[in-house]
PDB file of C-alpha atoms in Angstrom:
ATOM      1  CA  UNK A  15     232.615  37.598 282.711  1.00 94.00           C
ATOM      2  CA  UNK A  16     229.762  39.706 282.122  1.00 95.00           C
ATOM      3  CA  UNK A  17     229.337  43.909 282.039  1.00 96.00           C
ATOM      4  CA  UNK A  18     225.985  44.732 282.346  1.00 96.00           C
ATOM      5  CA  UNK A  19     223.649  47.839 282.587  1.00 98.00           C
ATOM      6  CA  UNK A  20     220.155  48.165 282.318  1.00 97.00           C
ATOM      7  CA  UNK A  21     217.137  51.094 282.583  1.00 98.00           C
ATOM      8  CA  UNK A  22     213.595  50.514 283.319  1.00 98.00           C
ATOM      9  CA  UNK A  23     210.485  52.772 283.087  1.00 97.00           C
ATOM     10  CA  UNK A  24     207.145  52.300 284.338  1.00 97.00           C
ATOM     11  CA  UNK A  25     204.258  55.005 283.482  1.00 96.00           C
ATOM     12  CA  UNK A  26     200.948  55.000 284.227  1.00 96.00           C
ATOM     13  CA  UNK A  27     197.972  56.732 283.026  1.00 95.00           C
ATOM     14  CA  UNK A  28     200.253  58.574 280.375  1.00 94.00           C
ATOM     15  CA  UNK A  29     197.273  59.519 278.136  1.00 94.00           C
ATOM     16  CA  UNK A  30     194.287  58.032 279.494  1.00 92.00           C
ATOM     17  CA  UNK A  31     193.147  56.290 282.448  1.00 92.00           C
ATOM     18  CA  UNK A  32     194.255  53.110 282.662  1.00 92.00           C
ATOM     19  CA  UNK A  33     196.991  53.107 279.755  1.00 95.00           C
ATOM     20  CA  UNK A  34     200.628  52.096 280.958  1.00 97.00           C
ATOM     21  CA  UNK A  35     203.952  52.517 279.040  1.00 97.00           C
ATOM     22  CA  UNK A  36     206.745  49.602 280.365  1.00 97.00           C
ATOM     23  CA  UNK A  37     210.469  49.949 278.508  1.00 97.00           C
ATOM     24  CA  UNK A  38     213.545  48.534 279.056  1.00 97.00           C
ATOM     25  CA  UNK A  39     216.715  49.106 278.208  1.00 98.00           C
ATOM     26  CA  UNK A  40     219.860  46.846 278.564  1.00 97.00           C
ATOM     27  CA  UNK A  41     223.504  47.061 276.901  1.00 98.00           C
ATOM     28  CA  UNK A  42     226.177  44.458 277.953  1.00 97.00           C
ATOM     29  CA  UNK A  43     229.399  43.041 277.490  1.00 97.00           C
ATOM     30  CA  UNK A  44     230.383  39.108 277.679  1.00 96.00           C
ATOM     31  CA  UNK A  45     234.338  38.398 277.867  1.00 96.00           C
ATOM     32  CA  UNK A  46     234.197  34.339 277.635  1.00 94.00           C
ATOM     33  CA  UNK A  47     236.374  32.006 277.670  1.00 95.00           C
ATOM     34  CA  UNK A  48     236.791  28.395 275.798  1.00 93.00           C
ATOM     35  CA  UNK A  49     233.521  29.448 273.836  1.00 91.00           C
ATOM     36  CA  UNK A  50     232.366  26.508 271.901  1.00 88.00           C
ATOM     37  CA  UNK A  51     231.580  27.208 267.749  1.00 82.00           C
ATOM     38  CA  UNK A  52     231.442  25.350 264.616  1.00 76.00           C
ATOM     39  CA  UNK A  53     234.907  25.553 263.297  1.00 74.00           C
ATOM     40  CA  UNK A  54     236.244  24.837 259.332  1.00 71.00           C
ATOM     41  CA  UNK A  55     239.314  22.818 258.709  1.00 70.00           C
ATOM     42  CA  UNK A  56     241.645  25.207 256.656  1.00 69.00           C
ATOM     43  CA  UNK A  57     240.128  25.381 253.284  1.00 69.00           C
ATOM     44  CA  UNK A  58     241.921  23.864 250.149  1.00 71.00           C
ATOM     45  CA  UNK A  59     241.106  23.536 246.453  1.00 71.00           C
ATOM     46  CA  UNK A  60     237.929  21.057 245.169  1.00 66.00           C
ATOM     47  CA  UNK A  61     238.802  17.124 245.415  1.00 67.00           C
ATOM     48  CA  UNK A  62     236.458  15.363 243.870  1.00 65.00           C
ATOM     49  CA  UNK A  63     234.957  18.103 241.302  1.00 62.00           C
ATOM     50  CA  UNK A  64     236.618  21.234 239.304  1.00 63.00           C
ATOM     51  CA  UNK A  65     235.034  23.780 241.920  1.00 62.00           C
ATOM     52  CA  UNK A  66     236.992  26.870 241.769  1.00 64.00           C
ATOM     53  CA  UNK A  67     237.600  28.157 245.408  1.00 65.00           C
ATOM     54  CA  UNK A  68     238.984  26.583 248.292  1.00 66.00           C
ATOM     55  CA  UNK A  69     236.579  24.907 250.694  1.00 64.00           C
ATOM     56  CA  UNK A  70     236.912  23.417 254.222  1.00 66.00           C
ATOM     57  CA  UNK A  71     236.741  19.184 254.253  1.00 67.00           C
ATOM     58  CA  UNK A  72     235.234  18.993 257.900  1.00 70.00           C
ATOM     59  CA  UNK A  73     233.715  21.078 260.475  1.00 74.00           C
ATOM     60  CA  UNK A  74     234.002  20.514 264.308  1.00 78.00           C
ATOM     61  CA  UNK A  75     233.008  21.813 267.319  1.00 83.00           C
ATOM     62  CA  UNK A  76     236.147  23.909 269.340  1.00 84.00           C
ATOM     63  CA  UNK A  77     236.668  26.117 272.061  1.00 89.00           C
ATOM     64  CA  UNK A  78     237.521  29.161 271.088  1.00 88.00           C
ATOM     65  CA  UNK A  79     239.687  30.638 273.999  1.00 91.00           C
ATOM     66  CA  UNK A  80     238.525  33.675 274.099  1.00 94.00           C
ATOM     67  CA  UNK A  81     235.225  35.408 272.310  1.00 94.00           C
ATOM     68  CA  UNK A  82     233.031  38.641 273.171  1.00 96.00           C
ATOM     69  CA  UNK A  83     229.701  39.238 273.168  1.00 95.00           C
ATOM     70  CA  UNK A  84     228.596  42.058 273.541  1.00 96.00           C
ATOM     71  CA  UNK A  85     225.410  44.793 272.323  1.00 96.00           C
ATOM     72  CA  UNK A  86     222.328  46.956 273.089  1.00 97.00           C
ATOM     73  CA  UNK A  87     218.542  45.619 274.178  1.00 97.00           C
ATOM     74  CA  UNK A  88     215.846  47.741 274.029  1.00 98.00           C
ATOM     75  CA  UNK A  89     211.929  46.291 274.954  1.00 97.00           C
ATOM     76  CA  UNK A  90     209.025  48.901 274.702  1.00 98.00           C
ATOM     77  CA  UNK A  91     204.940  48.596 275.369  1.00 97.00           C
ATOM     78  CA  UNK A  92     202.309  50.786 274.738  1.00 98.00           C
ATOM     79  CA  UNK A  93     198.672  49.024 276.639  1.00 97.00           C
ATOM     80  CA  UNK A  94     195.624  51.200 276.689  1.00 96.00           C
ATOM     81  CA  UNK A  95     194.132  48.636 277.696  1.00 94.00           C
ATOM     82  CA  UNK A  96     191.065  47.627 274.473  1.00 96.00           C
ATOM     83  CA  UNK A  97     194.973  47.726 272.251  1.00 97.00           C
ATOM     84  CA  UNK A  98     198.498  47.637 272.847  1.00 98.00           C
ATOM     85  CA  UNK A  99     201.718  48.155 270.851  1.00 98.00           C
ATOM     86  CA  UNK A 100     205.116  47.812 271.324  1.00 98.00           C
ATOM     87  CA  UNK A 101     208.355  47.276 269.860  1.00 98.00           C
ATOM     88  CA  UNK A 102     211.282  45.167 270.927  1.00 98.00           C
ATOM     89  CA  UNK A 103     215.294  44.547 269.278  1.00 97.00           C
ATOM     90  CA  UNK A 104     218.554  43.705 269.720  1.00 97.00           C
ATOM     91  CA  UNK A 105     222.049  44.812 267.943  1.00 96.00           C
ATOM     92  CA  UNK A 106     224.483  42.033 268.961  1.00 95.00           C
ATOM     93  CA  UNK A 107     227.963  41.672 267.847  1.00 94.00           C
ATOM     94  CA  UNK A 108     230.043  38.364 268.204  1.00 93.00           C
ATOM     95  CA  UNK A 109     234.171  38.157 267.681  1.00 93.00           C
ATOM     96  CA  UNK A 110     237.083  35.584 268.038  1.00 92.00           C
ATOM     97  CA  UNK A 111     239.168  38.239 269.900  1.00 93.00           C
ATOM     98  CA  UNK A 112     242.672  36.410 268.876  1.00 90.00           C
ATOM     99  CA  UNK A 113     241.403  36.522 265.035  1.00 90.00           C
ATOM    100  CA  UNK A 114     239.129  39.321 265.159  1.00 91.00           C
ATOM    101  CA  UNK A 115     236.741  37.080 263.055  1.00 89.00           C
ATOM    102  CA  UNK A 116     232.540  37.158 263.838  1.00 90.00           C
ATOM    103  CA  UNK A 117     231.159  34.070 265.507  1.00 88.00           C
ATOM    104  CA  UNK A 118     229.099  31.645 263.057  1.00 84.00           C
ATOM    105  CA  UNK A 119     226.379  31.522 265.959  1.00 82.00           C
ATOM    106  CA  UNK A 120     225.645  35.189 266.190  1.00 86.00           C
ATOM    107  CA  UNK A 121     222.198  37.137 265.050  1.00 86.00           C
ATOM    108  CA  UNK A 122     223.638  40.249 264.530  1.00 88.00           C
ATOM    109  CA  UNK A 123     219.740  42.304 264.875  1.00 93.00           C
ATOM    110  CA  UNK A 124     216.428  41.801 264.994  1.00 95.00           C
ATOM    111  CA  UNK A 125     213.354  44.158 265.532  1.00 97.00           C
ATOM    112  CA  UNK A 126     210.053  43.003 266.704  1.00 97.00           C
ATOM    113  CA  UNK A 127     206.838  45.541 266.516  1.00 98.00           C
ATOM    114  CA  UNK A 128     203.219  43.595 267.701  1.00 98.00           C
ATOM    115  CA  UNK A 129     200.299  45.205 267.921  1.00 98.00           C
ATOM    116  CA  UNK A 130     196.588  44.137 268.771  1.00 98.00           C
ATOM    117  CA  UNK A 131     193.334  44.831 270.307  1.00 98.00           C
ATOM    118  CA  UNK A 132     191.174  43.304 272.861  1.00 97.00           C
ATOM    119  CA  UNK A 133     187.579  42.899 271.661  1.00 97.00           C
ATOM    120  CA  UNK A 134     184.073  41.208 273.658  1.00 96.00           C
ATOM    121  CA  UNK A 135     184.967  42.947 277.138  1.00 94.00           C
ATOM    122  CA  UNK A 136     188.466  41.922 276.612  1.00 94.00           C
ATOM    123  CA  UNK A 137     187.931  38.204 276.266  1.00 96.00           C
ATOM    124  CA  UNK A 138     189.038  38.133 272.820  1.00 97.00           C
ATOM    125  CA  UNK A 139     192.869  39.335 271.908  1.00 98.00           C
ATOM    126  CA  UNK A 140     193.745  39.422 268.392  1.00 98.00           C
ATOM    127  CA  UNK A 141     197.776  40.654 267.453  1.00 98.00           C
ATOM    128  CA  UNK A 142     199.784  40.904 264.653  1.00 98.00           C
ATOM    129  CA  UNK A 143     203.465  40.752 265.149  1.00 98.00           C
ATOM    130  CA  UNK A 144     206.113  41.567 262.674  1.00 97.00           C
ATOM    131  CA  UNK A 145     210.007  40.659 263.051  1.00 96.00           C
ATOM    132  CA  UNK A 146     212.898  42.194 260.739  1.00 96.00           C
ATOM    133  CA  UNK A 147     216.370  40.026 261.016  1.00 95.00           C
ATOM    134  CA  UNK A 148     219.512  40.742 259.540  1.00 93.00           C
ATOM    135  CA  UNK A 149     221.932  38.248 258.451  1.00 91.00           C
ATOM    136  CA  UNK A 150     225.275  37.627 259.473  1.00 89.00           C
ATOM    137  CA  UNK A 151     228.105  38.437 257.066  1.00 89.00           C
ATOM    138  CA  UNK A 152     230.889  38.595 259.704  1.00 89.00           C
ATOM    139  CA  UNK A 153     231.977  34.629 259.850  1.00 87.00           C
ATOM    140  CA  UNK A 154     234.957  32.515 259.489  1.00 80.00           C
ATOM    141  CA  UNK A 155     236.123  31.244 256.065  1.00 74.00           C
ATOM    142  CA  UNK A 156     233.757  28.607 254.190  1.00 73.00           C
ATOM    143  CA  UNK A 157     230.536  29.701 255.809  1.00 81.00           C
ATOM    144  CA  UNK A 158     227.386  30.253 253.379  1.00 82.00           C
ATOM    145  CA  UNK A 159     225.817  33.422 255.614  1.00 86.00           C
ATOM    146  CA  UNK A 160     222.232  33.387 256.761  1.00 87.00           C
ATOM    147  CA  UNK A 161     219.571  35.794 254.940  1.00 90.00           C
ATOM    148  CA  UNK A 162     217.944  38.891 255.687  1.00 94.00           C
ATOM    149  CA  UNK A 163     214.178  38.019 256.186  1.00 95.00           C
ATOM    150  CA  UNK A 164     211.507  39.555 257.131  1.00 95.00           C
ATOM    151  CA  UNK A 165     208.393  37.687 259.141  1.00 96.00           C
ATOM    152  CA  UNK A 166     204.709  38.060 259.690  1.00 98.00           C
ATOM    153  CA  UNK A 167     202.925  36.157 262.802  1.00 98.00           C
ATOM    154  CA  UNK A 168     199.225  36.365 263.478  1.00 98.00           C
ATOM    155  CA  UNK A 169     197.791  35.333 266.905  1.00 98.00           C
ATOM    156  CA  UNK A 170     194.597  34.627 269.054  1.00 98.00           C
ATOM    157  CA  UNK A 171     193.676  34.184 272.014  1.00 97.00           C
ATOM    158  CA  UNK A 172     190.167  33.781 272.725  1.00 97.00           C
ATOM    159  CA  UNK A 173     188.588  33.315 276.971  1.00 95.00           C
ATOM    160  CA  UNK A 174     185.814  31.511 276.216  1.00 94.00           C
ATOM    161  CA  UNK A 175     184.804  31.000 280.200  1.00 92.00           C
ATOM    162  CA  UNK A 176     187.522  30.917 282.939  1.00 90.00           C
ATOM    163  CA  UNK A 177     187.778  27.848 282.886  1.00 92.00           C
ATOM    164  CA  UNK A 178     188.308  27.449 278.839  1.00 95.00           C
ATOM    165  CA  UNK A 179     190.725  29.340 276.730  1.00 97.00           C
ATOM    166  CA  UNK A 180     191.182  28.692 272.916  1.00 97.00           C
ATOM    167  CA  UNK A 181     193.871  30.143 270.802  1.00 98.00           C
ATOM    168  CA  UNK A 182     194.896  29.698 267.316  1.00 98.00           C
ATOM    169  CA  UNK A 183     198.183  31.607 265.627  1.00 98.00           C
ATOM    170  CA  UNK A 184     200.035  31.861 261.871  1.00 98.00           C
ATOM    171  CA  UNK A 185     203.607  31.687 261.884  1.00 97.00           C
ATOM    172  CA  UNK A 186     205.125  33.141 258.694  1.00 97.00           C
ATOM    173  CA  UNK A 187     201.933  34.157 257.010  1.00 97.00           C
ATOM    174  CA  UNK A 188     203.564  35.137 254.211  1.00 96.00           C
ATOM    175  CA  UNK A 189     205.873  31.876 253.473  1.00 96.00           C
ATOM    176  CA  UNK A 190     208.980  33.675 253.521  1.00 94.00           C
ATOM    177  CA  UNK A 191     212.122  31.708 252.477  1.00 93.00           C
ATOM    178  CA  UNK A 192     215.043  32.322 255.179  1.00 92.00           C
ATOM    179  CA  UNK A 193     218.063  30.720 256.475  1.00 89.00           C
ATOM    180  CA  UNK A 194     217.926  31.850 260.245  1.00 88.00           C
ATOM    181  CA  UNK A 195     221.828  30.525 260.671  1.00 84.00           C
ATOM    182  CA  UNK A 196     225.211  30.701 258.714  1.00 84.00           C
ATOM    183  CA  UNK A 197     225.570  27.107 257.155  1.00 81.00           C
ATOM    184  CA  UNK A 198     228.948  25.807 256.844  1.00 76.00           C
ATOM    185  CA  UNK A 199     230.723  23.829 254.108  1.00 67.00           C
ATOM    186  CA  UNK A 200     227.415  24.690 251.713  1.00 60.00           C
ATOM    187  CA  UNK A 201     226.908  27.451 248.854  1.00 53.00           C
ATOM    188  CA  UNK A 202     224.617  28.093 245.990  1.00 48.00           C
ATOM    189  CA  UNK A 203     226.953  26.968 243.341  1.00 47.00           C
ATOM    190  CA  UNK A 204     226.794  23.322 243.724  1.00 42.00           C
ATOM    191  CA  UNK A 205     229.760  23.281 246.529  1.00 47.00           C
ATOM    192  CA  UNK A 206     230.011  20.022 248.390  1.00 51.00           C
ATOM    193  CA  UNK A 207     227.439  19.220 251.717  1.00 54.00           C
ATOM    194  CA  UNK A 208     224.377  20.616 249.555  1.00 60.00           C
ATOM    195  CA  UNK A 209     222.741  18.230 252.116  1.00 62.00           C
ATOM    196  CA  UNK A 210     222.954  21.075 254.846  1.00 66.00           C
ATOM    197  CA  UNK A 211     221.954  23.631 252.248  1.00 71.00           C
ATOM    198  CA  UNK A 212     218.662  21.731 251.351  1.00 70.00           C
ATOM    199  CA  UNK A 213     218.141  21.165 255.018  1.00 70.00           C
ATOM    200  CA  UNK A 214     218.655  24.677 256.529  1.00 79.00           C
ATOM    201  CA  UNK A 215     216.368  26.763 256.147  1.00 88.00           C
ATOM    202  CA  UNK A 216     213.268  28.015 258.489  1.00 90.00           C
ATOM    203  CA  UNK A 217     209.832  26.640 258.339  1.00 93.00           C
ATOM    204  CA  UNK A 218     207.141  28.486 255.882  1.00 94.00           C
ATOM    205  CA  UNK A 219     203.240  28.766 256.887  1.00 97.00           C
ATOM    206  CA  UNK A 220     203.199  27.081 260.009  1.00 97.00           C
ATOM    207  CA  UNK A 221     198.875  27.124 261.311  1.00 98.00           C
ATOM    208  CA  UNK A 222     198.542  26.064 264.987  1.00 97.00           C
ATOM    209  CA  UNK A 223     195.490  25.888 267.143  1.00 98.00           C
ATOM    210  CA  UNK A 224     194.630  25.018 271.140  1.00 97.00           C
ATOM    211  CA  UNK A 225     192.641  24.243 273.423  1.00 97.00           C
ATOM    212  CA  UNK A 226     193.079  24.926 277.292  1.00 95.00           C
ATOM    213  CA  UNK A 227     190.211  23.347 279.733  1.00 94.00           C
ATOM    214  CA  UNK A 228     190.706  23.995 283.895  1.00 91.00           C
ATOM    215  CA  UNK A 229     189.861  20.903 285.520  1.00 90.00           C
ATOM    216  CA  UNK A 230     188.787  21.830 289.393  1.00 79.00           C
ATOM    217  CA  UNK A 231     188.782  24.179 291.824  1.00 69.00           C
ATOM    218  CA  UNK A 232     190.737  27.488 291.815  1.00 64.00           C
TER     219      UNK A 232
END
């Protein structure tokens, strides 16, 4: 069951001719039920090595009977048309109503600002994005949470004729290490499943290029 209200707002020629300002903004509630999670068995002490703690021997997937979702939206652009800017985030919280514990699946905010201009009678567009995440500390016993982290994303886009369009982007152009999702059953301290550890987090430099050709008629 979702609650759900929204505001647009669409302005043109704000400061110069041409220029348009778009935002939107969006808060909601979802009441769900049977919500599916990765859930811990109840932790107990170390078997098989003198950990201190208590740890969880399996994880499965349940429905949790009933879990909210609920937070704020908010999506702004600035185009004058040779640049643009805009910014873009969400606050989201997630609970197990019955336990009043977070949700392991839950990215509690993020902020996005890009910004770019449009160069060689607007055929070339060159932006810059960068996204601010915060982790997740709300979670259910024997969860590792997911970092704070902090990315940088160049892009490209170049209209070589109409009929050819090349673009070419850097994800992560500063080879941040981040874990974009709580990891369960894994810590820092040599816990057991080290295995997910190793294998969670996000990628680093990632370099991409393309290369769109239109075949035919219009």
């Amino acid at each position: 069951k979702n609650k759900e209200a929204g505001l647009n707002l669409k302005y043109n020629d704000v400061f110069t001719s041409g220029d348009s300002f778009r935002s939107k903004f969006n808060v909601f509630r979802n009441d769900i039920d049977n919500y599916i999670d990765l859930v811990g068995s109840t932790p107990i002490p170390a078997i098989l090595t003198p950990v201190p703690g208590l740890f969880s021997q399996f994880f499965q997937y349940q429905n949790i009977s009933h879990a909210r979702i609920e937070g704020f939206e908010a999506e702004t652009l600035y185009d004058a048309g040779t640049w643009f800017v805009g910014v873009a985030g969400h606050l989201i919280r997630g609970k197990n109503t019955e336990t009043n514990i977070g949700l392991a699946t839950i990215t509690p905010r993020k902020i996005t600002t890009t910004g770019g201009v449009r160069l060689l009678d607007r055929r070339l567009t060159i932006s810059a994005q960068w996204s601010s995440f915060g982790a997740n500390n709300d979670l259910p016993a024997g969860y590792l949470p997911s970092t704070s982290y902090e990315l940088v994303n160049l892009y490209l886009t170049y209209q070589a004729t109409r009929d050819i369009t090349l673009t070419a982007s850097i994800d992560n152009l500063l080879n941040q290490y981040y874990r974009p999702y709580a990891i369960p059953g894994s810590s820092t301290d040599g816990t057991t499943q080290n295995d997910v550890l190793f294998s969670s987090p996000g990628p680093g430099t990632v370099y991409k290029a393309g290369l769109k050709i239109h075949f035919g008629g219009a």
